[in-house]
Amino acid sequence: MERDHMKDLRRYLALKYIQYLVLSSSNAVSTLLGLLGSAYTLILLQSAKVSSKSTAVLISSLAQADILVFLSFVSDAVLGSSGAAVSPAAAARILLMANTHVSCVLLSCVAFEAYAITFLPSQSRPLRTVRNARLLSRGVWALVAAECALLLVDERLGASGASAPSHGLSGLLVQLSSVAAALLRSLSYVLGILLRIINVYIYYKIFFSMSP
């Protein structure tokens, strides 16, 4: 009997929703299952039996985000032996944060698309294209990359300021970087809560619209 690949993709999405939007924080079990699921999904999406649609593009980008988890595992050995300015623990933490933020936003994009397909199928069809999905995925990655860059700069300036107290312009840069990083963390926290609420509402609406 031929395997239903769409069921596999739906199970993967359910796993990712639990990992990032239900659990307060990922644990070793959910992280390992997420990595295995992402590896299987990336292989599955290469199959000709899976149609290339906007949803598949978003799911592919979601699976690719788990590469950041793997990089966080090896950052300790790489940065520790190279004498990098940023501590291995800080780099690993930022990579894991980037993975979480990319995954949460892409999962929300999938939820919005499911809402559009359910309630606005004809009106949203011109927007639900592979090209738009790729642009959206790249935009999400670009924003999270900018967030990581700011946090890395803050870590670097904070480390240099702690080792040698700065004055004048360098001290002002350290303060500005610290304030910007704190505001960014607060904004990310608020957005994370909003995304959880919005996703629950979307799937609540979809579930009851499909119930008899």
mmCIF file of C-alpha atoms in Angstrom:
data_model
loop_
_atom_site.group_PDB
_atom_site.id
_atom_site.type_symbol
_atom_site.label_atom_id
_atom_site.label_comp_id
_atom_site.label_asym_id
_atom_site.label_seq_id
_atom_site.Cartn_x
_atom_site.Cartn_y
_atom_site.Cartn_z
ATOM 1 C CA MET A 1 0.000 0.000 0.000
ATOM 2 C CA GLU A 2 1.318 3.434 -0.934
ATOM 3 C CA ARG A 3 2.195 5.653 1.999
ATOM 4 C CA ASP A 4 0.184 8.850 2.493
ATOM 5 C CA HIS A 5 2.857 11.553 2.487
ATOM 6 C CA MET A 6 0.409 14.314 3.405
ATOM 7 C CA LYS A 7 -0.375 12.493 6.653
ATOM 8 C CA ASP A 8 3.346 12.391 7.402
ATOM 9 C CA LEU A 9 3.611 16.146 6.823
ATOM 10 C CA ARG A 10 0.613 16.800 9.065
ATOM 11 C CA ARG A 11 2.162 14.657 11.804
ATOM 12 C CA TYR A 12 5.395 16.626 11.437
ATOM 13 C CA LEU A 13 3.525 19.917 11.773
ATOM 14 C CA ALA A 14 1.728 18.602 14.866
ATOM 15 C CA LEU A 15 5.091 17.620 16.373
ATOM 16 C CA LYS A 16 6.500 21.076 15.682
ATOM 17 C CA TYR A 17 3.448 22.831 17.124
ATOM 18 C CA ILE A 18 3.846 20.832 20.325
ATOM 19 C CA GLN A 19 7.593 21.491 20.434
ATOM 20 C CA TYR A 20 7.480 25.258 19.888
ATOM 21 C CA LEU A 21 3.966 26.523 20.600
ATOM 22 C CA VAL A 22 2.719 24.190 23.348
ATOM 23 C CA LEU A 23 5.738 23.269 25.455
ATOM 24 C CA SER A 24 7.174 26.124 27.509
ATOM 25 C CA SER A 25 10.682 25.062 26.473
ATOM 26 C CA SER A 26 12.162 22.275 24.392
ATOM 27 C CA ASN A 27 13.617 19.287 26.205
ATOM 28 C CA ALA A 28 16.018 16.612 25.023
ATOM 29 C CA VAL A 29 13.241 14.270 23.886
ATOM 30 C CA SER A 30 11.295 16.867 21.880
ATOM 31 C CA THR A 31 14.515 18.250 20.384
ATOM 32 C CA LEU A 32 15.656 14.799 19.238
ATOM 33 C CA LEU A 33 12.224 13.977 17.810
ATOM 34 C CA GLY A 34 12.176 17.351 16.076
ATOM 35 C CA LEU A 35 15.575 16.742 14.485
ATOM 36 C CA LEU A 36 14.573 13.283 13.279
ATOM 37 C CA GLY A 37 11.264 14.598 11.972
ATOM 38 C CA SER A 38 12.973 17.450 10.128
ATOM 39 C CA ALA A 39 15.501 15.101 8.528
ATOM 40 C CA TYR A 40 12.714 12.769 7.369
ATOM 41 C CA THR A 41 10.634 15.705 6.106
ATOM 42 C CA LEU A 42 13.485 17.153 4.071
ATOM 43 C CA ILE A 43 13.968 13.754 2.410
ATOM 44 C CA LEU A 44 10.227 13.381 1.893
ATOM 45 C CA LEU A 45 9.897 16.782 0.225
ATOM 46 C CA GLN A 46 12.417 15.700 -2.419
ATOM 47 C CA SER A 47 9.958 13.065 -3.595
ATOM 48 C CA ALA A 48 8.105 13.728 -6.822
ATOM 49 C CA LYS A 49 4.952 12.438 -5.138
ATOM 50 C CA VAL A 50 4.822 15.549 -2.943
ATOM 51 C CA SER A 51 3.430 18.453 -4.930
ATOM 52 C CA SER A 52 5.376 21.707 -4.903
ATOM 53 C CA LYS A 53 2.946 24.119 -3.286
ATOM 54 C CA SER A 54 3.311 27.117 -1.022
ATOM 55 C CA THR A 55 2.664 24.974 2.057
ATOM 56 C CA ALA A 56 5.460 22.595 1.054
ATOM 57 C CA VAL A 57 7.848 25.556 0.713
ATOM 58 C CA LEU A 58 7.001 26.773 4.224
ATOM 59 C CA ILE A 59 7.358 23.277 5.687
ATOM 60 C CA SER A 60 10.717 22.838 3.931
ATOM 61 C CA SER A 61 11.988 26.096 5.432
ATOM 62 C CA LEU A 62 10.684 24.999 8.824
ATOM 63 C CA ALA A 63 12.598 21.714 8.587
ATOM 64 C CA GLN A 64 15.758 23.523 7.494
ATOM 65 C CA ALA A 65 15.588 25.654 10.657
ATOM 66 C CA ASP A 66 16.639 22.626 12.698
ATOM 67 C CA ILE A 67 20.090 22.926 11.117
ATOM 68 C CA LEU A 68 20.572 25.709 13.672
ATOM 69 C CA VAL A 69 20.013 23.194 16.472
ATOM 70 C CA PHE A 70 22.761 20.989 15.068
ATOM 71 C CA LEU A 71 25.072 24.016 14.760
ATOM 72 C CA SER A 72 24.420 24.898 18.398
ATOM 73 C CA PHE A 73 25.659 21.433 19.394
ATOM 74 C CA VAL A 74 28.978 21.866 17.615
ATOM 75 C CA SER A 75 29.502 25.551 18.490
ATOM 76 C CA ASP A 76 31.136 24.682 21.813
ATOM 77 C CA ALA A 77 33.904 22.642 20.193
ATOM 78 C CA VAL A 78 34.445 25.042 17.284
ATOM 79 C CA LEU A 79 34.383 28.326 19.195
ATOM 80 C CA GLY A 80 36.149 26.900 22.214
ATOM 81 C CA SER A 81 39.156 25.809 20.161
ATOM 82 C CA SER A 82 39.291 28.947 18.007
ATOM 83 C CA GLY A 83 39.302 31.479 20.830
ATOM 84 C CA ALA A 84 36.324 33.387 19.436
ATOM 85 C CA ALA A 85 35.237 36.671 20.990
ATOM 86 C CA VAL A 86 31.752 35.334 21.741
ATOM 87 C CA SER A 87 31.519 32.561 24.327
ATOM 88 C CA PRO A 88 30.413 29.126 23.047
ATOM 89 C CA ALA A 89 27.489 29.093 25.486
ATOM 90 C CA ALA A 90 26.242 32.464 24.217
ATOM 91 C CA ALA A 91 26.586 31.409 20.572
ATOM 92 C CA ALA A 92 24.697 28.155 21.227
ATOM 93 C CA ARG A 93 21.963 30.040 23.075
ATOM 94 C CA ILE A 94 21.526 32.521 20.216
ATOM 95 C CA LEU A 95 21.392 29.720 17.628
ATOM 96 C CA LEU A 96 18.714 27.894 19.610
ATOM 97 C CA MET A 97 16.783 31.149 19.977
ATOM 98 C CA ALA A 98 16.995 31.729 16.226
ATOM 99 C CA ASN A 99 15.688 28.216 15.582
ATOM 100 C CA THR A 100 12.764 28.805 17.937
ATOM 101 C CA HIS A 101 11.852 32.173 16.418
ATOM 102 C CA VAL A 102 12.080 30.993 12.804
ATOM 103 C CA SER A 103 10.035 27.890 13.625
ATOM 104 C CA CYS A 104 7.321 29.796 15.514
ATOM 105 C CA VAL A 105 6.864 32.358 12.748
ATOM 106 C CA LEU A 106 6.827 29.739 9.967
ATOM 107 C CA LEU A 107 4.333 27.603 11.908
ATOM 108 C CA SER A 108 2.146 30.689 12.214
ATOM 109 C CA CYS A 109 2.465 31.272 8.468
ATOM 110 C CA VAL A 110 1.255 27.717 7.856
ATOM 111 C CA ALA A 111 -1.660 28.363 10.222
ATOM 112 C CA PHE A 112 -2.594 31.573 8.410
ATOM 113 C CA GLU A 113 -2.472 29.730 5.098
ATOM 114 C CA ALA A 114 -4.724 26.977 6.485
ATOM 115 C CA TYR A 115 -7.150 29.682 7.632
ATOM 116 C CA ALA A 116 -7.105 31.296 4.179
ATOM 117 C CA ILE A 117 -7.667 27.953 2.453
ATOM 118 C CA THR A 118 -10.608 27.174 4.757
ATOM 119 C CA PHE A 119 -12.417 30.517 4.815
ATOM 120 C CA LEU A 120 -11.070 32.509 1.827
ATOM 121 C CA PRO A 121 -10.098 29.889 -0.780
ATOM 122 C CA SER A 122 -10.783 31.866 -3.951
ATOM 123 C CA GLN A 123 -9.797 35.288 -2.614
ATOM 124 C CA SER A 124 -6.475 34.088 -1.231
ATOM 125 C CA ARG A 125 -5.482 31.871 -4.175
ATOM 126 C CA PRO A 126 -3.462 34.621 -5.962
ATOM 127 C CA LEU A 127 -1.413 35.110 -2.787
ATOM 128 C CA ARG A 128 -0.842 31.416 -2.018
ATOM 129 C CA THR A 129 1.906 30.906 -4.583
ATOM 130 C CA VAL A 130 5.271 29.176 -4.376
ATOM 131 C CA ARG A 131 7.020 32.451 -5.195
ATOM 132 C CA ASN A 132 5.310 34.327 -2.356
ATOM 133 C CA ALA A 133 6.023 31.477 0.057
ATOM 134 C CA ARG A 134 9.722 31.603 -0.829
ATOM 135 C CA LEU A 135 9.810 35.380 -0.406
ATOM 136 C CA LEU A 136 8.062 35.070 2.937
ATOM 137 C CA SER A 137 10.483 32.393 4.140
ATOM 138 C CA ARG A 138 13.486 34.474 3.104
ATOM 139 C CA GLY A 139 12.023 37.508 4.858
ATOM 140 C CA VAL A 140 11.591 35.542 8.083
ATOM 141 C CA TRP A 141 15.161 34.252 7.902
ATOM 142 C CA ALA A 142 16.492 37.754 7.182
ATOM 143 C CA LEU A 143 14.695 39.274 10.188
ATOM 144 C CA VAL A 144 15.891 36.539 12.536
ATOM 145 C CA ALA A 145 19.434 36.844 11.149
ATOM 146 C CA ALA A 146 19.349 40.577 11.920
ATOM 147 C CA GLU A 147 18.126 39.759 15.435
ATOM 148 C CA CYS A 148 21.002 37.301 15.925
ATOM 149 C CA ALA A 149 23.514 39.846 14.631
ATOM 150 C CA LEU A 150 22.333 42.435 17.155
ATOM 151 C CA LEU A 151 22.498 39.948 20.024
ATOM 152 C CA LEU A 152 25.969 38.790 18.971
ATOM 153 C CA VAL A 153 27.166 42.409 18.872
ATOM 154 C CA ASP A 154 25.699 42.953 22.337
ATOM 155 C CA GLU A 155 27.475 39.819 23.633
ATOM 156 C CA ARG A 156 30.765 40.973 22.084
ATOM 157 C CA LEU A 157 30.530 44.522 23.400
ATOM 158 C CA GLY A 158 29.377 43.302 26.802
ATOM 159 C CA ALA A 159 32.328 40.927 27.059
ATOM 160 C CA SER A 160 34.841 43.592 26.028
ATOM 161 C CA GLY A 161 33.253 46.121 28.389
ATOM 162 C CA ALA A 162 33.439 43.690 31.301
ATOM 163 C CA SER A 163 37.108 42.950 30.705
ATOM 164 C CA ALA A 164 38.053 46.588 30.184
ATOM 165 C CA PRO A 165 35.550 49.292 31.280
ATOM 166 C CA SER A 166 34.821 51.591 28.330
ATOM 167 C CA HIS A 167 34.468 55.342 28.337
ATOM 168 C CA GLY A 168 33.285 57.911 25.822
ATOM 169 C CA LEU A 169 31.968 56.673 22.486
ATOM 170 C CA SER A 170 32.736 53.006 23.139
ATOM 171 C CA GLY A 171 30.871 53.146 26.447
ATOM 172 C CA LEU A 172 27.876 54.745 24.732
ATOM 173 C CA LEU A 173 27.867 51.990 22.114
ATOM 174 C CA VAL A 174 27.854 49.354 24.831
ATOM 175 C CA GLN A 175 24.894 51.031 26.548
ATOM 176 C CA LEU A 176 22.939 51.454 23.299
ATOM 177 C CA SER A 177 23.596 47.858 22.319
ATOM 178 C CA SER A 178 22.471 46.627 25.730
ATOM 179 C CA VAL A 179 19.244 48.665 25.620
ATOM 180 C CA ALA A 180 18.479 47.559 22.041
ATOM 181 C CA ALA A 181 19.077 43.896 22.918
ATOM 182 C CA ALA A 182 16.844 44.167 26.006
ATOM 183 C CA LEU A 183 14.044 45.768 23.963
ATOM 184 C CA LEU A 184 14.419 43.082 21.297
ATOM 185 C CA ARG A 185 14.154 40.291 23.865
ATOM 186 C CA SER A 186 11.039 41.882 25.356
ATOM 187 C CA LEU A 187 9.479 42.279 21.909
ATOM 188 C CA SER A 188 10.278 38.669 21.030
ATOM 189 C CA TYR A 189 8.657 37.492 24.257
ATOM 190 C CA VAL A 190 5.455 39.472 23.604
ATOM 191 C CA LEU A 191 5.304 38.326 19.971
ATOM 192 C CA GLY A 192 5.785 34.730 21.081
ATOM 193 C CA ILE A 193 2.743 34.955 23.365
ATOM 194 C CA LEU A 194 0.670 36.627 20.631
ATOM 195 C CA LEU A 195 1.596 33.936 18.104
ATOM 196 C CA ARG A 196 0.496 31.214 20.518
ATOM 197 C CA ILE A 197 -2.869 32.924 21.061
ATOM 198 C CA ILE A 198 -3.389 33.528 17.336
ATOM 199 C CA ASN A 199 -2.534 29.922 16.433
ATOM 200 C CA VAL A 200 -4.966 28.558 19.024
ATOM 201 C CA TYR A 201 -7.708 30.846 17.673
ATOM 202 C CA ILE A 202 -7.043 29.892 14.040
ATOM 203 C CA TYR A 203 -7.169 26.155 14.640
ATOM 204 C CA TYR A 204 -10.172 26.573 16.936
ATOM 205 C CA LYS A 205 -12.018 28.299 14.083
ATOM 206 C CA ILE A 206 -10.907 25.698 11.539
ATOM 207 C CA PHE A 207 -11.841 22.768 13.766
ATOM 208 C CA PHE A 208 -15.352 23.992 14.477
ATOM 209 C CA SER A 209 -15.950 25.022 10.875
ATOM 210 C CA MET A 210 -15.220 21.420 9.818
ATOM 211 C CA SER A 211 -17.189 19.789 12.632
ATOM 212 C CA PRO A 212 -20.694 18.558 11.733
#
